Every structure is written in structure tokens, then in C-alpha cells.
mmCIF file of C-alpha atoms and ligand atoms in Angstrom:
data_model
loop_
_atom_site.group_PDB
_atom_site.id
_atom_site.type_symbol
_atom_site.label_atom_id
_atom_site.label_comp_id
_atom_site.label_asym_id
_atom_site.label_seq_id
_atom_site.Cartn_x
_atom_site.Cartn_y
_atom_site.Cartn_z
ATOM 1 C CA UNK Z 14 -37.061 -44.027 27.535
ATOM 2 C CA UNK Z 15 -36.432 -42.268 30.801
ATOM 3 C CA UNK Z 16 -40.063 -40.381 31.366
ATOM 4 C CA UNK Z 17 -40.649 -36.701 32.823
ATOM 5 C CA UNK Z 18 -44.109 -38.182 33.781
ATOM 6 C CA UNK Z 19 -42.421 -40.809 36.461
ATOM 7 C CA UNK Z 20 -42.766 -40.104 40.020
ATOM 8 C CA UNK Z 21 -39.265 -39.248 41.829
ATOM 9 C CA UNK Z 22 -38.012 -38.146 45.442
ATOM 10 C CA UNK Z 23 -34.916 -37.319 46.013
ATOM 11 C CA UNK Z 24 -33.912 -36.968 49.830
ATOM 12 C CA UNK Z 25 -30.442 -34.948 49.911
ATOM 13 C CA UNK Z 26 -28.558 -33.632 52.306
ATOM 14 C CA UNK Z 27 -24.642 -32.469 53.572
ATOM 15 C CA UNK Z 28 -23.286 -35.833 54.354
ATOM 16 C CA UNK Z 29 -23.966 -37.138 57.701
ATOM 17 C CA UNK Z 30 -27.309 -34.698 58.380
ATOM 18 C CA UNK Z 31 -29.136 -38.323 58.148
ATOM 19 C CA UNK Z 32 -30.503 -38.638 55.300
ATOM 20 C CA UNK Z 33 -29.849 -42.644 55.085
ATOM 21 C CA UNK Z 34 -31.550 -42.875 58.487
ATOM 22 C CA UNK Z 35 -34.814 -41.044 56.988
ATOM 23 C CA UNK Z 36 -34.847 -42.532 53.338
ATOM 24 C CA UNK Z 37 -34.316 -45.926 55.010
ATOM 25 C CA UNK Z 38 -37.427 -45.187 57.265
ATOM 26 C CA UNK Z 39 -39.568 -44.068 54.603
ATOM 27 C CA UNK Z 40 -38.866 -46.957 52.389
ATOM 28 C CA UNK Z 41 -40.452 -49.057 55.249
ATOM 29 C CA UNK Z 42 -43.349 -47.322 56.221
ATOM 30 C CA UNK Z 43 -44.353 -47.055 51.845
ATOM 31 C CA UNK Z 44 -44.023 -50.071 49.978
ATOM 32 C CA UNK Z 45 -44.571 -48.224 46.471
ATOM 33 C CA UNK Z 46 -40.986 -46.848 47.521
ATOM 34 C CA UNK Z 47 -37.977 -48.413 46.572
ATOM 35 C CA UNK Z 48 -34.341 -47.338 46.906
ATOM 36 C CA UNK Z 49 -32.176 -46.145 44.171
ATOM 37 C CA UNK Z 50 -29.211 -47.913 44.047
ATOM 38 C CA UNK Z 51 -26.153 -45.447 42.380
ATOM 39 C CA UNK Z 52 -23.005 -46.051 40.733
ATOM 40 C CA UNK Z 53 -19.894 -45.685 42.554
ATOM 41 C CA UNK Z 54 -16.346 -45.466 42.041
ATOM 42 C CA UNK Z 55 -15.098 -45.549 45.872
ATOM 43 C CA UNK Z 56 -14.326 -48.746 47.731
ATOM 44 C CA UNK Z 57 -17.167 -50.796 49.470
ATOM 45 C CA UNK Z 58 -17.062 -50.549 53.607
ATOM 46 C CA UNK Z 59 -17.090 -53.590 55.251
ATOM 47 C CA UNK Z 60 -21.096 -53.382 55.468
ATOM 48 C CA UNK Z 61 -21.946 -52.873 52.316
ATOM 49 C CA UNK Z 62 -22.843 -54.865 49.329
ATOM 50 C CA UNK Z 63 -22.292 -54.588 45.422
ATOM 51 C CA UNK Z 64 -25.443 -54.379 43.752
ATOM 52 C CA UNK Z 65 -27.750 -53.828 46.746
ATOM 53 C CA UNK Z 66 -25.625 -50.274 48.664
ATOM 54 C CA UNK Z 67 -23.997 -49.036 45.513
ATOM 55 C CA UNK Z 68 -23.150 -50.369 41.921
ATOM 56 C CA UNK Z 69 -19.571 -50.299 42.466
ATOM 57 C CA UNK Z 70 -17.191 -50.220 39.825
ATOM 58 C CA UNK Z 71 -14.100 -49.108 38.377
ATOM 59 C CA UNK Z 72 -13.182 -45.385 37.120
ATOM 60 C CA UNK Z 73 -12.896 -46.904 33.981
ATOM 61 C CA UNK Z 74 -16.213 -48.282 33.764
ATOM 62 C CA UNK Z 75 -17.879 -45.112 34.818
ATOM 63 C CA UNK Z 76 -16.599 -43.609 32.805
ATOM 64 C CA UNK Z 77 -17.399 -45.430 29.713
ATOM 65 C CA UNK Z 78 -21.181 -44.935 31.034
ATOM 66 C CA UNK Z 79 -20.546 -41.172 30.774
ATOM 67 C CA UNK Z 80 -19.785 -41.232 27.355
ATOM 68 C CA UNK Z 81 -23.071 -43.866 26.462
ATOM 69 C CA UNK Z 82 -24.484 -41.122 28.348
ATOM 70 C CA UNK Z 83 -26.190 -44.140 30.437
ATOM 71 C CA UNK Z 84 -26.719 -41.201 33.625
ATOM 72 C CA UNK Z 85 -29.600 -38.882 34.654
ATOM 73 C CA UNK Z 86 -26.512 -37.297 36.777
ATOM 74 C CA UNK Z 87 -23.269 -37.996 37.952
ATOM 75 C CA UNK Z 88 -20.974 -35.910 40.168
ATOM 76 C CA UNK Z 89 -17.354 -35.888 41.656
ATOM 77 C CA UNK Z 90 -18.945 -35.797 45.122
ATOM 78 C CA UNK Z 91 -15.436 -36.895 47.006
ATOM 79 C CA UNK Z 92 -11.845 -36.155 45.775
ATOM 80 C CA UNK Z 93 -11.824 -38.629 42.230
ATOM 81 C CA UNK Z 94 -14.940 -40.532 43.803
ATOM 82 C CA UNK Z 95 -17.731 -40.500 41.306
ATOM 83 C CA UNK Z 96 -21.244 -41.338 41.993
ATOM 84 C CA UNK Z 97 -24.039 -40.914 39.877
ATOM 85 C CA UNK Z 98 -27.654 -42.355 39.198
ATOM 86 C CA UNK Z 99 -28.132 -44.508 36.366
ATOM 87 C CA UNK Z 100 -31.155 -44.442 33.962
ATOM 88 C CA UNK Z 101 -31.665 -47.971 33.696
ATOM 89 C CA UNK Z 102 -31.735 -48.182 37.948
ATOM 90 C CA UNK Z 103 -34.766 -45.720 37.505
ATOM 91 C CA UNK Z 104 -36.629 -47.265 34.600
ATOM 92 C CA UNK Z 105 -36.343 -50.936 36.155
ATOM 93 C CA UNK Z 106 -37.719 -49.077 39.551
ATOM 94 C CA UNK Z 107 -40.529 -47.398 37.421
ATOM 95 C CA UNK Z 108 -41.254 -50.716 35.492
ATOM 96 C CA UNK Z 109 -42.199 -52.279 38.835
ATOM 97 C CA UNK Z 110 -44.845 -49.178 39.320
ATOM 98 C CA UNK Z 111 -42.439 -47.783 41.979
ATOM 99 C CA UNK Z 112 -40.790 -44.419 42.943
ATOM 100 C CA UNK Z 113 -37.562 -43.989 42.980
ATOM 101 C CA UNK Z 114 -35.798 -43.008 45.763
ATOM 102 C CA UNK Z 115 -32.410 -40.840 45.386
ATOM 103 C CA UNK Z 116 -30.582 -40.249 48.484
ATOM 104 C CA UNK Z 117 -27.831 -38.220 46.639
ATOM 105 C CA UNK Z 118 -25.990 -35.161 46.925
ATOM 106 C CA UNK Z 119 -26.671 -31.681 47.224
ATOM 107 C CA UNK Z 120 -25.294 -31.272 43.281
ATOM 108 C CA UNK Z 121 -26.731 -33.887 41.873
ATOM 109 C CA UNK Z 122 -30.512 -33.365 43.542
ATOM 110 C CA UNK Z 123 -30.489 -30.007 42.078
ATOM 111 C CA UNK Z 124 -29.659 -31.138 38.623
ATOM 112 C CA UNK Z 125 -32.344 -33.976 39.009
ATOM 113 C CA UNK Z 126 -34.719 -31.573 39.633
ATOM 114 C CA UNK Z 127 -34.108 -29.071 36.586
ATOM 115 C CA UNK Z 128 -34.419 -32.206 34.359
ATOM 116 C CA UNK Z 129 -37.833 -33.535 36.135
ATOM 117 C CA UNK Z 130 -39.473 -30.853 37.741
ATOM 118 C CA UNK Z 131 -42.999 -32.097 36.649
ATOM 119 C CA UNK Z 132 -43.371 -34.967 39.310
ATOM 120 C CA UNK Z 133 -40.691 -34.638 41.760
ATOM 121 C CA UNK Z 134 -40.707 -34.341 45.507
ATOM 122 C CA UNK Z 135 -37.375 -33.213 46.594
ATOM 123 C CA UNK Z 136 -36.524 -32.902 50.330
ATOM 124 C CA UNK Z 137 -33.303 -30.931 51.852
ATOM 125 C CA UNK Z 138 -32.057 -32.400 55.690
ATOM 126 C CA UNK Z 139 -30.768 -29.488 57.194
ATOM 127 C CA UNK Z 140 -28.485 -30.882 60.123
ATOM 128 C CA UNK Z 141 -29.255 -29.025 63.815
ATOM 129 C CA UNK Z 142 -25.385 -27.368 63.299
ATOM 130 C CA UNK Z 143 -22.098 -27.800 61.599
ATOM 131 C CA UNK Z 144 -20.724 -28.548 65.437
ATOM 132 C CA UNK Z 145 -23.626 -31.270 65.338
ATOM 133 C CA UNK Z 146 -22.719 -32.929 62.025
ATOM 134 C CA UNK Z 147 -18.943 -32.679 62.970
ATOM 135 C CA UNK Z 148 -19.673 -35.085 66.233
ATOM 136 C CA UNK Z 149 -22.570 -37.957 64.186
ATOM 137 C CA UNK Z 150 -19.513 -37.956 61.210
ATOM 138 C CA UNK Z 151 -17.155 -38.573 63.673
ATOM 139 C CA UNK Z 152 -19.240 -40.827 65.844
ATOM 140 C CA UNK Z 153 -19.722 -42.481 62.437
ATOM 141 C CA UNK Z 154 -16.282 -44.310 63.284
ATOM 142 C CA UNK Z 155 -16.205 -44.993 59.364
ATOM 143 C CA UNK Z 156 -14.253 -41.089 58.210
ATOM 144 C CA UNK Z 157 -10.936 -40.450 58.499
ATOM 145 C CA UNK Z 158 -9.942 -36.794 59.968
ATOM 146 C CA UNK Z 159 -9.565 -35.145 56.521
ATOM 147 C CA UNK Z 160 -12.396 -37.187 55.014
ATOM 148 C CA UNK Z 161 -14.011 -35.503 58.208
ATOM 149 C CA UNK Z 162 -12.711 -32.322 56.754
ATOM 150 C CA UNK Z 163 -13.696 -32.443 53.247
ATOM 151 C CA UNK Z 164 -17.262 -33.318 54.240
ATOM 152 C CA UNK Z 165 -17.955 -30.611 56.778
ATOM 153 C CA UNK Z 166 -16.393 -27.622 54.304
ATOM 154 C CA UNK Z 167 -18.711 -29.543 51.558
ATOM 155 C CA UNK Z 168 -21.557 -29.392 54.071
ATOM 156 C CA UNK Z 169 -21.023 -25.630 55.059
ATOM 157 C CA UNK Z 170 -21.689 -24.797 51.160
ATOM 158 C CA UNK Z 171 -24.339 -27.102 50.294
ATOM 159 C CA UNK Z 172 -26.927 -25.521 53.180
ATOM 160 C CA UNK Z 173 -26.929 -22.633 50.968
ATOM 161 C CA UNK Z 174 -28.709 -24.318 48.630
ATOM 162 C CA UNK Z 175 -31.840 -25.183 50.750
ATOM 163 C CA UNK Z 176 -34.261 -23.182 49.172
ATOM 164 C CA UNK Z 177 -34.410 -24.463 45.973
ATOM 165 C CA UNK Z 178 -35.982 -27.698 47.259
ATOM 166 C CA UNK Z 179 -39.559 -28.362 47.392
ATOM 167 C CA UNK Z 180 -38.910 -28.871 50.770
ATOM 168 C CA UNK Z 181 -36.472 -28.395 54.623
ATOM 169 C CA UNK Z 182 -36.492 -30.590 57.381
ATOM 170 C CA UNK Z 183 -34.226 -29.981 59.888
ATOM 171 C CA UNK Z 184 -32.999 -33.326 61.669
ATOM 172 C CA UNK Z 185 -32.698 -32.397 65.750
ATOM 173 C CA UNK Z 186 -34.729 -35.397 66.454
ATOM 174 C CA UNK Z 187 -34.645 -37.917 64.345
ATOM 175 C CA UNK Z 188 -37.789 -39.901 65.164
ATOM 176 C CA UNK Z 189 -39.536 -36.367 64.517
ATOM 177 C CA UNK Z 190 -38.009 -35.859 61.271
ATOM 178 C CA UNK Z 191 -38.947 -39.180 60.080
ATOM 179 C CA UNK Z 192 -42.744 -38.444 60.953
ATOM 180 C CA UNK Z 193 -42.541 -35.236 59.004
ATOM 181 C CA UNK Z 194 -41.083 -36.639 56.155
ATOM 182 C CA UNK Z 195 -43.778 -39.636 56.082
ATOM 183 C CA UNK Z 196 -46.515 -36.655 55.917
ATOM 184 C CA UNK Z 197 -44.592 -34.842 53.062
ATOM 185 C CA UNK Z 198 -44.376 -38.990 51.261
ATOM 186 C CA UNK Z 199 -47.886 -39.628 52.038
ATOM 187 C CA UNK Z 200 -49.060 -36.744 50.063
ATOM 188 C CA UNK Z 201 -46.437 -37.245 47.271
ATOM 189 C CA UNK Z 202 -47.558 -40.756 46.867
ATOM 190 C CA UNK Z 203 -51.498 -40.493 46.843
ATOM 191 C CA UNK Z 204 -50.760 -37.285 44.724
ATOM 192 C CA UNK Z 205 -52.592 -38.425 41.269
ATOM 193 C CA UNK Z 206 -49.848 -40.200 38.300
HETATM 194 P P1 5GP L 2 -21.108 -42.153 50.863
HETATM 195 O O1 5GP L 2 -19.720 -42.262 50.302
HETATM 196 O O2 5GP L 2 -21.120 -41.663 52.280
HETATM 197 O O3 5GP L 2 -21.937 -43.389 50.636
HETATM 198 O O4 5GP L 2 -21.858 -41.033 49.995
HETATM 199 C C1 5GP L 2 -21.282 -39.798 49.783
HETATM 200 C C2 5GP L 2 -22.300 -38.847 49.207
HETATM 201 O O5 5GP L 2 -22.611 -39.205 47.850
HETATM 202 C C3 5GP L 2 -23.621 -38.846 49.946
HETATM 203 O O6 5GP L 2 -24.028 -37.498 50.108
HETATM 204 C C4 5GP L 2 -24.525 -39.572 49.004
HETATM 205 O O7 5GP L 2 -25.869 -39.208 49.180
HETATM 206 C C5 5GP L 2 -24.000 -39.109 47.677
HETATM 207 N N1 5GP L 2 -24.461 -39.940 46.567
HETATM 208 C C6 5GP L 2 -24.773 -41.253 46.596
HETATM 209 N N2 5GP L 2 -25.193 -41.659 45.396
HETATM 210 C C7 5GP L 2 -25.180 -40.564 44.592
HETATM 211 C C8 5GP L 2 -25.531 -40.350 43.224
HETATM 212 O O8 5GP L 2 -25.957 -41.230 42.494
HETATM 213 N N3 5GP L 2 -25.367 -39.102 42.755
HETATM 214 C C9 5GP L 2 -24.905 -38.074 43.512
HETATM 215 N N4 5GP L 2 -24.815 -36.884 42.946
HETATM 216 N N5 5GP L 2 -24.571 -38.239 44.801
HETATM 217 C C10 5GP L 2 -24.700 -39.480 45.336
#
């Protein structure tokens, strides 16, 4: 049974406001973290690996896990890409006395949070600037100019969400933004179960 009594944090974010960058750093400063690995529907990049970046799989398939209802949440994040964080990815993570972590989207963090307020930490990157984002999703080399697109008009929307999370850090530096995140972690982890 998926428990309201498990730690979670969720680190979300526009795309590209580095929220990889800072998840990945926490994860190796805290041991008692480990990553979250999410379904996906869209292609693997040349980097990436099945099972250890994203579950990948077919529309199909995710679809049939919709219907088992085998999701905390699940979101159209991309035009007909799905993504979405599986319950049995957070029970085996809680079964090895871990916390999660979710690097998700805007969306799904929010709906996360409704469903486990009691012992979440959620934490909103806010990116320097949209001109900012624009040049680190383009230096990204990975984004095509309308995937470029979709993501900044997504990004432009989802900053007006920041105040519902627990917490805003806003990424100028990142070596600064990791250090304030640790604090935030730090306190989240020694926080009593
Ligand atoms: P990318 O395609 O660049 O790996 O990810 C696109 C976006 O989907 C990112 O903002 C990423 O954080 C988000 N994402 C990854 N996994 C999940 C998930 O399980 N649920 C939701 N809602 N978003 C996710």
C-alpha cells in the first residue's frame, strides 16, 4: 500500500531551470536519497538508459497502467509524451528505508503534493529569466527549435505556480543553489519519520 506517512521530495521545475543538475547533486551528498525513476512514453536519447533514466515504454503500455491505476500521477507533459510516477517505483524506494526523489513537472508536483501533504518537501527552481532558460535549452544541443518552443511557453506558465511549493530557489548560480537546497534536504531528512 502506497503510505501518506512515507517521506517524499519532489524537486520541479520549467524544463531546463536545472533541476537534474540539483536533484543529481543532492542524491550524492544524502545517501538515504534515491532517485525516482518515471515512466515514459518518448524515445530514449542517446545517453540514457531503460530502467535506470526512465521506464520507457510504449503508449500502449502506459496506458494499460492508467487503467490498473498502477500511478501516483501521470501527465501529458510534451505533445502525446506521457510521463508519470509509478507506485511500485516509490514503495520499492521506501522498502529500502529511502526517500524518494521526483524530479517531475510542474503538474504533476502539485498533484503529488495534494495527495501527500503530510511528509513532503517540495522544492520549485525558478530559472534567473525566460531569456536565460531559452540559451541552457538551447545550449542543451538535445531540443529541436519548436521543442525549444513548446518548453519555454510551458515554462512561462508553470512559474506562476511557485507559491504553492514548500519552497523557491532560484538557480543564477548553480553551485549556490545546490548548497541551499542541501540545507532545505538536511532538515527534511533529520526531520523525525
Ligand atoms: P525530459 O523529456 O526532458 O526528460 O522531461 C520532460 C519533463 O517531464 C521534465 O520537466 C521532467 O521533470 C518531467 N517528468 C519526468 N518524469 C515525470 C513524471 O513522472 N511525472 C511528471 N508529471 N513529469 C515528469
Amino acid at each position: 500500500m502506497t503510505s501518506p506517512y512515507h517521506k517524499i521530495l519532489i524537486i520541479t521545475a520549467p524544463s531546463g531551470a536545472g533541476k537534474t543538475s540539483i536533484s543529481k547533486h543532492l542524491m550524492t551528498i544524502f545517501p538515504q536519497l534515491q532517485f525516482s525513476v518515471s515512466a515514459a512514453t518518448r524515445k530514449a536519447r542517446s545517453n540514457e538508459k531503460d530502467g535506470v533514466d526512465y521506464h520507457f515504454m510504449t503508449l500502449d503500455t502506459f496506458k494499460e497502467k492508467i487503467v490498473k491505476n498502477e500511478f501516483i500521477e501521470w501527465e501529458m507533459v510534451y505533445d502525446g509524451k506521457y510521463y508519470g510516477t509509478l507506485k511500485s517505483e516509490l514503495e520499492k524506494i521506501w522498502s529500502q528505508n529511502k526517500i524518494p526523489v521526483l524530479d517531475i513537472d510542474v503538474k504533476g508536483a502539485i498533484h503529488v503534493q495534494r495527495e501527500y501533504p503530510i511528509k513532503t518537501l517540495s522544492i520549485f527552481i525558478e530559472p534567473p529569466s525566460i531569456e536565460e532558460l531559452k540559451a541552457r535549452l538551447t545550449s542543451r544541443g538535445s531540443e529541436t527549435d519548436d521543442s525549444i518552443k513548446a518548453r519555454i511557453g510551458k515554462a512561462s506558465y508553470e512559474i506562476t505556480f511557485k507559491d504553492q511549493f514548500d519552497e523557491v530557489i532560484v538557480n543564477e548560480n548553480l553551485e549556490k543553489a545546490c548548497k541551499e537546497a542541501e540545507s532545505l534536504v538536511k532538515k527534511f531528512i533529520e526531520m523525525e519519520d
